[in-house]
XYZ file of C-alpha atoms in Angstrom:
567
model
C 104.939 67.824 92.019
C 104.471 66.235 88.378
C 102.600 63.149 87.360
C 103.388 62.018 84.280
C 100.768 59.810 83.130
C 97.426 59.131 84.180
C 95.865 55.447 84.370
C 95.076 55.556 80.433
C 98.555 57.394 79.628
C 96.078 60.487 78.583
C 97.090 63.248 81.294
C 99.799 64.808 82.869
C 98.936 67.518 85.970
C 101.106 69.394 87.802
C 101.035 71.288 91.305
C 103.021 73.789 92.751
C 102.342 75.384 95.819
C 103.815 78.575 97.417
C 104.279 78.219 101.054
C 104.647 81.045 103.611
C 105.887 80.050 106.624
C 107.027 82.370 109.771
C 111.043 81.538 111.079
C 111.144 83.316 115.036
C 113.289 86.114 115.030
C 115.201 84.323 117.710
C 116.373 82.227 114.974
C 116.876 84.043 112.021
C 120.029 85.219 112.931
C 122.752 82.694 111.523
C 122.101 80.155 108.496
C 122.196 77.263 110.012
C 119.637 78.945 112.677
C 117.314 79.594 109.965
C 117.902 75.864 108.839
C 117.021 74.505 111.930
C 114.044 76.051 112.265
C 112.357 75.285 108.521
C 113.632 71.919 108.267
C 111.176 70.216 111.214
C 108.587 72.606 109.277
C 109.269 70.724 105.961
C 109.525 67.180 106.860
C 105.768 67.695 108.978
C 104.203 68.333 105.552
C 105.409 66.385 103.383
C 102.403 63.585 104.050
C 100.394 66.945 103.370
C 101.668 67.070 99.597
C 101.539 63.479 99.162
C 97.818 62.759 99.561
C 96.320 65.890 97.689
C 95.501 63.653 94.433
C 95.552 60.049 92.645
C 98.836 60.702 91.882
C 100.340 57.597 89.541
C 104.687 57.363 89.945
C 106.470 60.105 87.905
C 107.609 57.739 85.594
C 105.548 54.329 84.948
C 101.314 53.807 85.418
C 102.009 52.384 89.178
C 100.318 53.970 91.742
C 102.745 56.522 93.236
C 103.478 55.139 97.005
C 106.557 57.431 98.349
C 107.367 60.963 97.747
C 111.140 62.178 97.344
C 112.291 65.800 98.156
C 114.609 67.084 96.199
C 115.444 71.505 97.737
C 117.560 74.316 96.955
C 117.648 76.746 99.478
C 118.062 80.427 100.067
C 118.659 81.037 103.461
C 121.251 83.896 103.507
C 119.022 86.488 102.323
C 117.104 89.185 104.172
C 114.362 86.742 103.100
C 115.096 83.322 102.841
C 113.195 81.204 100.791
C 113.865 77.466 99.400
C 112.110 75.500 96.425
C 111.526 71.562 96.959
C 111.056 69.852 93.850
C 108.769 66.505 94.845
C 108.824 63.528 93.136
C 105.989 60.934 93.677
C 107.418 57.679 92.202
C 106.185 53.505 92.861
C 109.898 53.296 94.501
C 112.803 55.250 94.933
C 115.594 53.125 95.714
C 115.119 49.479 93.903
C 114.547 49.655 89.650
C 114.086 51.838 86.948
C 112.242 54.228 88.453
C 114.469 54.827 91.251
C 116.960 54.847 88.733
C 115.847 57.627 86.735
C 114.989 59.374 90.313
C 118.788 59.326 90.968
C 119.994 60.704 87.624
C 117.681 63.513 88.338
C 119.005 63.814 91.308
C 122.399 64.315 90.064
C 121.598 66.712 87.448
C 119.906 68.952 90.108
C 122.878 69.066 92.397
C 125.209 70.041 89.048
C 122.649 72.965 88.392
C 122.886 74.101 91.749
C 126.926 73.287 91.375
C 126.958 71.359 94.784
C 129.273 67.782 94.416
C 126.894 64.685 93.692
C 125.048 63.189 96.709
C 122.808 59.994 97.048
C 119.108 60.390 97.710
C 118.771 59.384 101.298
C 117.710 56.048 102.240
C 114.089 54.920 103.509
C 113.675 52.912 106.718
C 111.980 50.267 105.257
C 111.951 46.773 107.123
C 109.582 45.568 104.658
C 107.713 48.503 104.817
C 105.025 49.353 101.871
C 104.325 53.310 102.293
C 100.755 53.988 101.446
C 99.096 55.250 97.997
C 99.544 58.821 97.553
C 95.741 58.278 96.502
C 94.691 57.246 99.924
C 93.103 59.125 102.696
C 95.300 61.067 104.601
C 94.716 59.926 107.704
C 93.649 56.190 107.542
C 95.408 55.598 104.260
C 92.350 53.281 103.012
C 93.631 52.040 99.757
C 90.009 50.301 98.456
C 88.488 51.834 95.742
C 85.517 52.484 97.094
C 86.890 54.586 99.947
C 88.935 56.545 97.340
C 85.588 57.177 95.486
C 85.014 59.646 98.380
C 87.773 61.477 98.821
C 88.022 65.858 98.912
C 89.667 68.051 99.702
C 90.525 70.653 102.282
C 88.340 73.369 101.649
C 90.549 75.734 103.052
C 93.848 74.837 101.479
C 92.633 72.766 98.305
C 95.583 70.472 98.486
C 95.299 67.700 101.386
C 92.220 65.118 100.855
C 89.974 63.269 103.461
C 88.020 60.348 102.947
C 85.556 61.483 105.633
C 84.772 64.184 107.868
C 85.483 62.205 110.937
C 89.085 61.660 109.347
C 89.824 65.500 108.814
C 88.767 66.079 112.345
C 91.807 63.351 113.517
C 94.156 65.179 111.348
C 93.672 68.583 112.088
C 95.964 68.995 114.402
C 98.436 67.928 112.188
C 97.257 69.217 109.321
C 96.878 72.805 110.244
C 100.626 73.537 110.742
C 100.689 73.091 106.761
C 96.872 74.235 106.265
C 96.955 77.953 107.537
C 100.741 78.782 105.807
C 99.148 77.470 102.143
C 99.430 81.298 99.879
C 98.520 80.168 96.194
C 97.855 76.485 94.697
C 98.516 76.512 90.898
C 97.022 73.123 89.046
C 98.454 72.725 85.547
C 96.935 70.203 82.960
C 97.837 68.938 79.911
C 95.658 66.026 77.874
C 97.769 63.697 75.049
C 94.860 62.727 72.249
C 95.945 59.548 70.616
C 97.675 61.145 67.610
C 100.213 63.468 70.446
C 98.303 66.473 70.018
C 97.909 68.785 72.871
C 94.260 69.687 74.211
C 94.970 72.236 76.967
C 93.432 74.469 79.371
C 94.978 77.977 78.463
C 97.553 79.204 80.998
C 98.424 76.634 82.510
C 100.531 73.718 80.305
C 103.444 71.719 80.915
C 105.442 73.138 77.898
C 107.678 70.897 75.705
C 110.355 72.823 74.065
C 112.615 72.425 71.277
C 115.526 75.370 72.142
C 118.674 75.945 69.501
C 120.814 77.785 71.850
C 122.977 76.169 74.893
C 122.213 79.074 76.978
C 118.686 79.148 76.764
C 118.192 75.423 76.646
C 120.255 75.566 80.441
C 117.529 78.343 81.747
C 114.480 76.390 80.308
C 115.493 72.683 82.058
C 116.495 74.712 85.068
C 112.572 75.675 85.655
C 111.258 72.368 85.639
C 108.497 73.512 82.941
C 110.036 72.215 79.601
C 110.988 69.273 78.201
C 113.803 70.416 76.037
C 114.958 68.942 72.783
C 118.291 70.931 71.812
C 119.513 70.988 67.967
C 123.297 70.855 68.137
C 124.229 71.113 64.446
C 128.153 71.956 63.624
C 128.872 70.709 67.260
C 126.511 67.500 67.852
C 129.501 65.274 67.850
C 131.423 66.985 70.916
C 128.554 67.800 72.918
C 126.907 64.041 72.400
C 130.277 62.673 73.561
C 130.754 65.396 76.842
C 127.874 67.271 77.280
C 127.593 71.180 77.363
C 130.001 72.937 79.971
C 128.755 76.003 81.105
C 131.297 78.504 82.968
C 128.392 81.532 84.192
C 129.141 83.865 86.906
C 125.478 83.628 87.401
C 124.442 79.821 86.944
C 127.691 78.574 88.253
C 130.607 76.257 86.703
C 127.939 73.268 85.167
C 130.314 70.572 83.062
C 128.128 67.150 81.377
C 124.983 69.300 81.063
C 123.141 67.298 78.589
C 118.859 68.797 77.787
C 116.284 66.039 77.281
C 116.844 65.186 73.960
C 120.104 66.465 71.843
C 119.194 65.930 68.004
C 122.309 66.778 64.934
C 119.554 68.278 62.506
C 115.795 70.100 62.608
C 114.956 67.209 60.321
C 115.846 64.453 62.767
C 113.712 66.543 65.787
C 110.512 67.091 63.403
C 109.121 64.203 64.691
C 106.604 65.173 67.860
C 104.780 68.481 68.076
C 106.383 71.345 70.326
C 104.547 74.246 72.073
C 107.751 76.189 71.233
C 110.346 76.635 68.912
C 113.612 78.508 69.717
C 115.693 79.696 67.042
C 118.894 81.609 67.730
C 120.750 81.791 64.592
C 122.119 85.062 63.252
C 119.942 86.541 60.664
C 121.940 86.334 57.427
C 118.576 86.071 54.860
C 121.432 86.085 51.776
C 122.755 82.777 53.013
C 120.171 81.114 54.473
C 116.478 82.488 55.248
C 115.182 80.935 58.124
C 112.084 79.034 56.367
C 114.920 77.355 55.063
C 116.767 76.609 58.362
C 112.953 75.162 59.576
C 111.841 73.281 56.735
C 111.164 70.083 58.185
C 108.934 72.150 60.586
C 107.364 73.820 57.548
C 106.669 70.506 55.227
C 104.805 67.372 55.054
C 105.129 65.354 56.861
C 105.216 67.377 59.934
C 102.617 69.649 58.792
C 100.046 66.880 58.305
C 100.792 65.504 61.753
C 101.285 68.641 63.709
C 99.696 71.730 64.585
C 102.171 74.721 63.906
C 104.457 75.884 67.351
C 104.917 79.479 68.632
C 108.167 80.244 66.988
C 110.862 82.517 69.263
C 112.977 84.440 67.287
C 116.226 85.607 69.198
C 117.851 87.011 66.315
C 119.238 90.822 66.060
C 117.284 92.923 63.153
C 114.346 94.813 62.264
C 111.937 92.815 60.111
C 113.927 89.631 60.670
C 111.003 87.666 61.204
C 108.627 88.551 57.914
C 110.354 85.276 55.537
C 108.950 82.995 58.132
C 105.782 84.698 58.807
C 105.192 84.652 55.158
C 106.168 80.705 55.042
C 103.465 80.063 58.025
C 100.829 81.791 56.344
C 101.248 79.808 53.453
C 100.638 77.131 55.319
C 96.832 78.044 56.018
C 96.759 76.781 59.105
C 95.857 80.296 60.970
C 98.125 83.890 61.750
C 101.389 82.787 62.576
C 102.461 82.582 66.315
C 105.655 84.065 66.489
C 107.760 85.710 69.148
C 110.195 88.838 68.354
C 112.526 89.079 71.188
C 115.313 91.850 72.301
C 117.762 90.210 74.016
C 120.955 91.381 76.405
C 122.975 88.820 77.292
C 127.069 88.276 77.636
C 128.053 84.853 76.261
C 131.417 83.327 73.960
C 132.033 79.599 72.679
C 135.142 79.033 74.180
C 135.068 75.724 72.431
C 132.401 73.265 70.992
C 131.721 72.152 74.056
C 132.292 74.919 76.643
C 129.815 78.301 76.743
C 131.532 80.992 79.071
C 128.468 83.517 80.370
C 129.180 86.663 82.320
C 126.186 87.028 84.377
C 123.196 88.492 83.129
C 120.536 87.603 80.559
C 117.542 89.612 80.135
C 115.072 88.679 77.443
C 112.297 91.010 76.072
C 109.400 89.125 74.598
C 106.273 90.375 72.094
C 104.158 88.959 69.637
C 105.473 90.000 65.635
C 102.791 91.832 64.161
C 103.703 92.225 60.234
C 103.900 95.378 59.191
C 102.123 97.044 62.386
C 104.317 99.084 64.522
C 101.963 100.548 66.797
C 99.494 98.313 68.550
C 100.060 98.227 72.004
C 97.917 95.896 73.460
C 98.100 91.826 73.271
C 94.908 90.086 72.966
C 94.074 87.367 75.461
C 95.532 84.781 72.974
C 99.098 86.836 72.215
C 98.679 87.125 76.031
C 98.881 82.373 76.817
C 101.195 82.507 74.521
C 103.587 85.052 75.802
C 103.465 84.263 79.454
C 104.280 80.609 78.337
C 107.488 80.887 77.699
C 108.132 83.916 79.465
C 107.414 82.052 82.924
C 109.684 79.011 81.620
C 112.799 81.340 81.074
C 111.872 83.350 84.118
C 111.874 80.294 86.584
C 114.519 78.965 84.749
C 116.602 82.125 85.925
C 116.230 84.458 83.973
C 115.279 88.496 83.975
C 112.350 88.228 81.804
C 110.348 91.614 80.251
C 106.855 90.841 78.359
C 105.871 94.121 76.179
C 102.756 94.902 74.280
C 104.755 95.942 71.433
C 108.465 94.054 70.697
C 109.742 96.311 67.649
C 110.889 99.462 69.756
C 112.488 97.446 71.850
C 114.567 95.813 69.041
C 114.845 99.151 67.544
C 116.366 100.445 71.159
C 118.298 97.056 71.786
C 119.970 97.338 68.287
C 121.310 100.891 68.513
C 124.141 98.489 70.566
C 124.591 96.402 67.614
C 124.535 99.106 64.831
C 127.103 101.393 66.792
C 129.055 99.389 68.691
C 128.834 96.029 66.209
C 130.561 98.530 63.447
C 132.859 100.456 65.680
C 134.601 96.989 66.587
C 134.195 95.284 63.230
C 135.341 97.730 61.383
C 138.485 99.023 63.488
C 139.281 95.480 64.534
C 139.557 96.824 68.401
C 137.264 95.352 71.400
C 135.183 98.042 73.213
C 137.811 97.874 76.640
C 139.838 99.821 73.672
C 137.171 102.672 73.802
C 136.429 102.755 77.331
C 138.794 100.753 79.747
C 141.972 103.278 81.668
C 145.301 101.433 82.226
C 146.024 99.455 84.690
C 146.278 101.130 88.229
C 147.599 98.288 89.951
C 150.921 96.907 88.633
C 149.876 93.692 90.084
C 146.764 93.706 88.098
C 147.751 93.864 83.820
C 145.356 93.503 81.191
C 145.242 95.006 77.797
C 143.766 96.643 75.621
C 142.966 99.843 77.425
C 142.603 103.638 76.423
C 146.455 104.857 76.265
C 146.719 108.250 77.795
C 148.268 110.025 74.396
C 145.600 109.007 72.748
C 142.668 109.283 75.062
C 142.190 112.650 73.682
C 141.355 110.933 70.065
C 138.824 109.083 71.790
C 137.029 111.721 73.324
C 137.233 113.994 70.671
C 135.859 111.437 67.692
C 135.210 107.996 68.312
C 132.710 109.130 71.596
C 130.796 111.532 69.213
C 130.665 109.534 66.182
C 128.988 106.924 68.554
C 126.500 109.262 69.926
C 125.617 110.629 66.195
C 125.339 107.214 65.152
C 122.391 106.523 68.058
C 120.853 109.786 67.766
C 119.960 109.457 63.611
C 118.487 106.013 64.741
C 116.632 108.259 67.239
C 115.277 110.127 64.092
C 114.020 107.102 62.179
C 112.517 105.766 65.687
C 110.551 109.278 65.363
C 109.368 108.722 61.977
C 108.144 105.278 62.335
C 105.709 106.353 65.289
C 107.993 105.590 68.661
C 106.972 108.077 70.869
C 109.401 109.772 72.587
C 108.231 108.130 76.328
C 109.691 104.991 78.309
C 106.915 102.919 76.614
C 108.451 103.604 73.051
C 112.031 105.248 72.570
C 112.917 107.968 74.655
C 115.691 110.611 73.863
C 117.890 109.540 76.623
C 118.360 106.208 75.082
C 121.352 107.470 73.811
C 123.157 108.323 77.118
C 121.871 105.434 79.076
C 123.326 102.867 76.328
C 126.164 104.782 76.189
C 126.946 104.931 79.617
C 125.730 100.878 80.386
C 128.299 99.686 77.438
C 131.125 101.717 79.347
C 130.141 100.306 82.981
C 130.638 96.869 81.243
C 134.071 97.641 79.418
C 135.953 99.678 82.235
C 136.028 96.293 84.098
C 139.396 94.840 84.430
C 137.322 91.203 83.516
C 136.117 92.314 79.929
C 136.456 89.871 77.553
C 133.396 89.643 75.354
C 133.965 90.532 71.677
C 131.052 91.820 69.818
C 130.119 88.975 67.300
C 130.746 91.047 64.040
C 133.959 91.660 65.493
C 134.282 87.898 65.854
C 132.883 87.008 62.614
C 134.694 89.039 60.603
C 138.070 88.413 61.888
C 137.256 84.420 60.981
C 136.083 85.685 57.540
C 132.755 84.349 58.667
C 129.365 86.293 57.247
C 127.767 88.998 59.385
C 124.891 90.914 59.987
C 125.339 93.815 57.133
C 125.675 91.505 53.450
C 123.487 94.439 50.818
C 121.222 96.991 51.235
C 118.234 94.546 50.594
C 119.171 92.244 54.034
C 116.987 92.651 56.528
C 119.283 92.663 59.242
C 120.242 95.733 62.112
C 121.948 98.370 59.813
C 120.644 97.736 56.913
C 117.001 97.480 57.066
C 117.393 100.782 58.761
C 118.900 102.349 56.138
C 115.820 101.137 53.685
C 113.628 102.674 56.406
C 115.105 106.076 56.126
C 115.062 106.030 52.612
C 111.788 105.065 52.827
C 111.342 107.715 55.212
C 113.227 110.376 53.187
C 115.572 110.978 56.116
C 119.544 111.684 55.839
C 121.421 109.593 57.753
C 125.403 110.543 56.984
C 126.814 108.769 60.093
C 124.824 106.020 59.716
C 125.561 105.697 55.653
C 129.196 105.824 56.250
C 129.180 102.752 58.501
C 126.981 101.394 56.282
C 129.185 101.221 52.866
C 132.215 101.100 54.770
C 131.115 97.433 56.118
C 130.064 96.411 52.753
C 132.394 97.826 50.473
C 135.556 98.939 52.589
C 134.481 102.223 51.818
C 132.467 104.983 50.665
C 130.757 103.876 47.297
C 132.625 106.493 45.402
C 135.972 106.017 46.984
């Protein structure tokens, strides 16, 4: 339940509730059993969640009079659950209001990939429900009756105007009353110049997101406002909208986020709690200061207070140019997010983002130049479980860590070994680790032929595992402990043996992004020994470190140079 704006426009609150409610084993044994038992359950509390607050309509200053369900349900599993998005509007079938209510409508059934259905019709006959601010039982709308309305003190949702009024109801009531588990209230205050005044921990985030992908996970949770910077592809995805093919999400074609802008410069023009970025980190073509300017300059800077910033880019270190911009700034130690991220996804076309299933974000605070605190202070803390419970509504598999650089260490021994094997050779990993096809009815290609299987085995498998166990070295020298909380040994194995679980599947088709990018004679990650990006930075560290690193030197010079320096 949202409400947008208050009688002066100055706050927005928010409620959810999490609801516990007991289905008879009698019925829990089909679907549409389990159905037929929750449903009378729902519609006997909706009047419960209506008249908990002076809620105003979702979208004008009226007073909100009807409340629209909108529910995706669960009820296969072993536990079934359901989420009911409620929407307290002036009137949901007759002008703009209701008109907006029924494009939401329609964008929730494409998420959920059901066809599009109308929002079911009121029995009106002149009928004018009563205020959502109103008692709940004699639905006095005067002002001086509201005056005296509270709330249940047992549920803290549901108000009276008077004693004798909760007595009437209970009966009613307590059907919803006693199955009540947690009540969240979130708050967030609009001064007159758009900054945000809020009570730590619990905002209504506004997000401005650079990657399709995560901009689909962040609408999906109903926390963020999301303002997506389309830059090469603005034209195709104004004109269509983003089609998403994910084995996890579903087949979603016209998605569209809140706001879709062609340039940073034309969305630096309101104040964001977070800022996305999801570029590749190629500092000797662009550094990304550069790519956020217009966040960075006047006038946003003398308007706005500085976001959290969310790096999703691969690389040690890759976050230092635009900690150094921020600081510059004076306006307090940068908030920015290092992330390690897993996910499968390819741009099939400007308009069309294939995923295969899983995407599981690790999130921690960038420290500069600290590798080993492991603890985030109460602030690091709001502003880590911000965005962490936005993605992780939204969908997603969603890791908070004290400290974020082992875990890009660990994530990028992927990117360092496997990036280069498939960049360099110019073969896909189902080359490495995919067997022929056992069933002539099934063909795919490429695939480990059995003369030269042994080849495999014998050099490419062991040059992959010296590869990861050097980085295991450096990890060593830099501090990681050798534990599940900072690298452990068997990182090596476990990568080694995920990757090959993903590429034995008949289905593979991802192609490692250097792979991509250099067969398009595009830029990637390893430019000069001075780029902070995954292989290179590393080899600074271990010269930094003193450490020999022969496997990892070999890849190194070979992706810059073709070769070995003195070949």
């Amino acid at each position: 339940m949202e409400e947008r704006f208050s009688k002066d426009e100055q706050e927005q609150r928010r409620l959810e509730v999490y609801l516990r409610p007991v289905i008879p084993a009698s019925q829990m044994y089909t679907v549409s059993d389990r159905r037929n038992a929750i449903r009378p359950y729902v519609l006997s509390i909706q009047i419960d969640l209506k008249h908990n607050r002076p809620w105003r309509c979702e979208f004008c200053t009226k007073f909100a009079r009807e409340s629209v369900w909108m529910t995706s349900e669960w009820l296969q599993l072993k536990t079934p659950s359901m989420v009911s998005y409620v929407h307290l509007v002036c009137n949901s079938e007759i002008g703009e209001c209701a008109q907006t209510l029924s494009a939401i409508n329609s964008e929730m059934q494409s998420l959920a990939g059901a066809p599009p259905r109308p929002l079911p019709k009121l029995s009106r006959n002149g009928t004018k429900y009563p205020m959502a601010a109103s008692c709940v039982n004699c639905n006095n709308e005067a002002k001086e009756s509201r005056k005296h309305l509270k709330q249940c003190n047992r549920c803290k949702i549901t108000r009276s105007c008077s004693t004798d009024c909760q007595k009437a109801d209970w009966a009613r009531h307590k059907v919803f009353c006693k199955t009540v588990k947690e009540v969240k209230w979130s708050t967030e205050i609009l001064n007159h110049d758009g900054h945000d005044e809020r009570n730590p921990g619990r905002w209504i985030w506004r997000c401005w997101i650079h990657l399709w992908k995560d901009s689909l996970i962040a609408k999906r949770s109903g926390l963020a406002r999301v303002t997506a910077v389309a830059r090469s592809n603005y034209d195709a995805v104004n004109q269509n909208g983003m089609h998403f093919k994910s084995s996890k999400y579903g087949d979603i074609p016209g998605w569209r986020p809140d706001r879709l802008c062609k340039s940073v410069g034309s969305a630096a023009d309101t104040p964001y709690d977070y800022v996305i970025l999801t570029t590749k980190a190629l500092p000797d073509i662009i550094k990304t200061p550069t790519i956020l300017a217009p966040l960075l300059t006047a006038p946003y800077i003398e308007k706005y207070p500085q976001p959290a910033y969310v790096i999703l880019q691969n690389g040690l270190n890759v976050e230092v140019d635009l900690y150094h911009a921020i600081k510059a700034l004076a306006q307090g130690e940068p908030k920015i997010i290092g992330t390690s991220l897993y996910i499968g996804t390819n741009l099939l076309a400007p308009d069309v983002v294939e995923h295969n299933g899983f995407d599981r974000p690790t999130l921690g605070i960038y420290r500069h130049n600290d590798f080993t605190t492991t603890t985030n202070s109460p602030e690091e803390t709001v502003i880590l479980e911000g965005i962490a419970s936005i993605l992780a509504k939204g969908g997603s598999t969603v890791s908070v860590v004290p400290e974020i650089q082992r875990k890009k260490f660990s994530k990028n021994f992927w990117n360092v070994a496997f990036s280069s094997l498939t960049s360099l050779t110019g073969y896909t990993l189902p080359s490495v680790f995919r067997p022929p096809p056992s069933d002539p009815s099934i063909q795919y290609e490429p695939f480990v032929a059995p003369k030269t299987a042994h080849l495999i085995n014998e050099f490419t498998i062991p040059t992959l595992k010296a590869i990861m166990e050097e980085l295991v070295s450096l990890a060593r020298a830099l501090g990681f402990p050798d534990s599940e909380d900072g690298l452990p040994s068997s990182t090596v194995e476990s990568i080694l043996n995920n990757t090959a679980s993903i590429h034995v599947s008949s289905e593979s088709t991802h192609a490692k992004l250097c792979e991509w990018r250099r067969s398009v004679g595009s830029p990637f990650l390893v430019l000069k020994p001075y780029t902070d990006s995954s292989l290179s930075f590393r080899i600074r560290l271990s010269e930094q470190w003193q450490a020999n690193f022969e496997a990892l030197s070999f890849v190194y010079y070979d992706a810059l140079f073709g070769g070995y320096p003195d070949r």
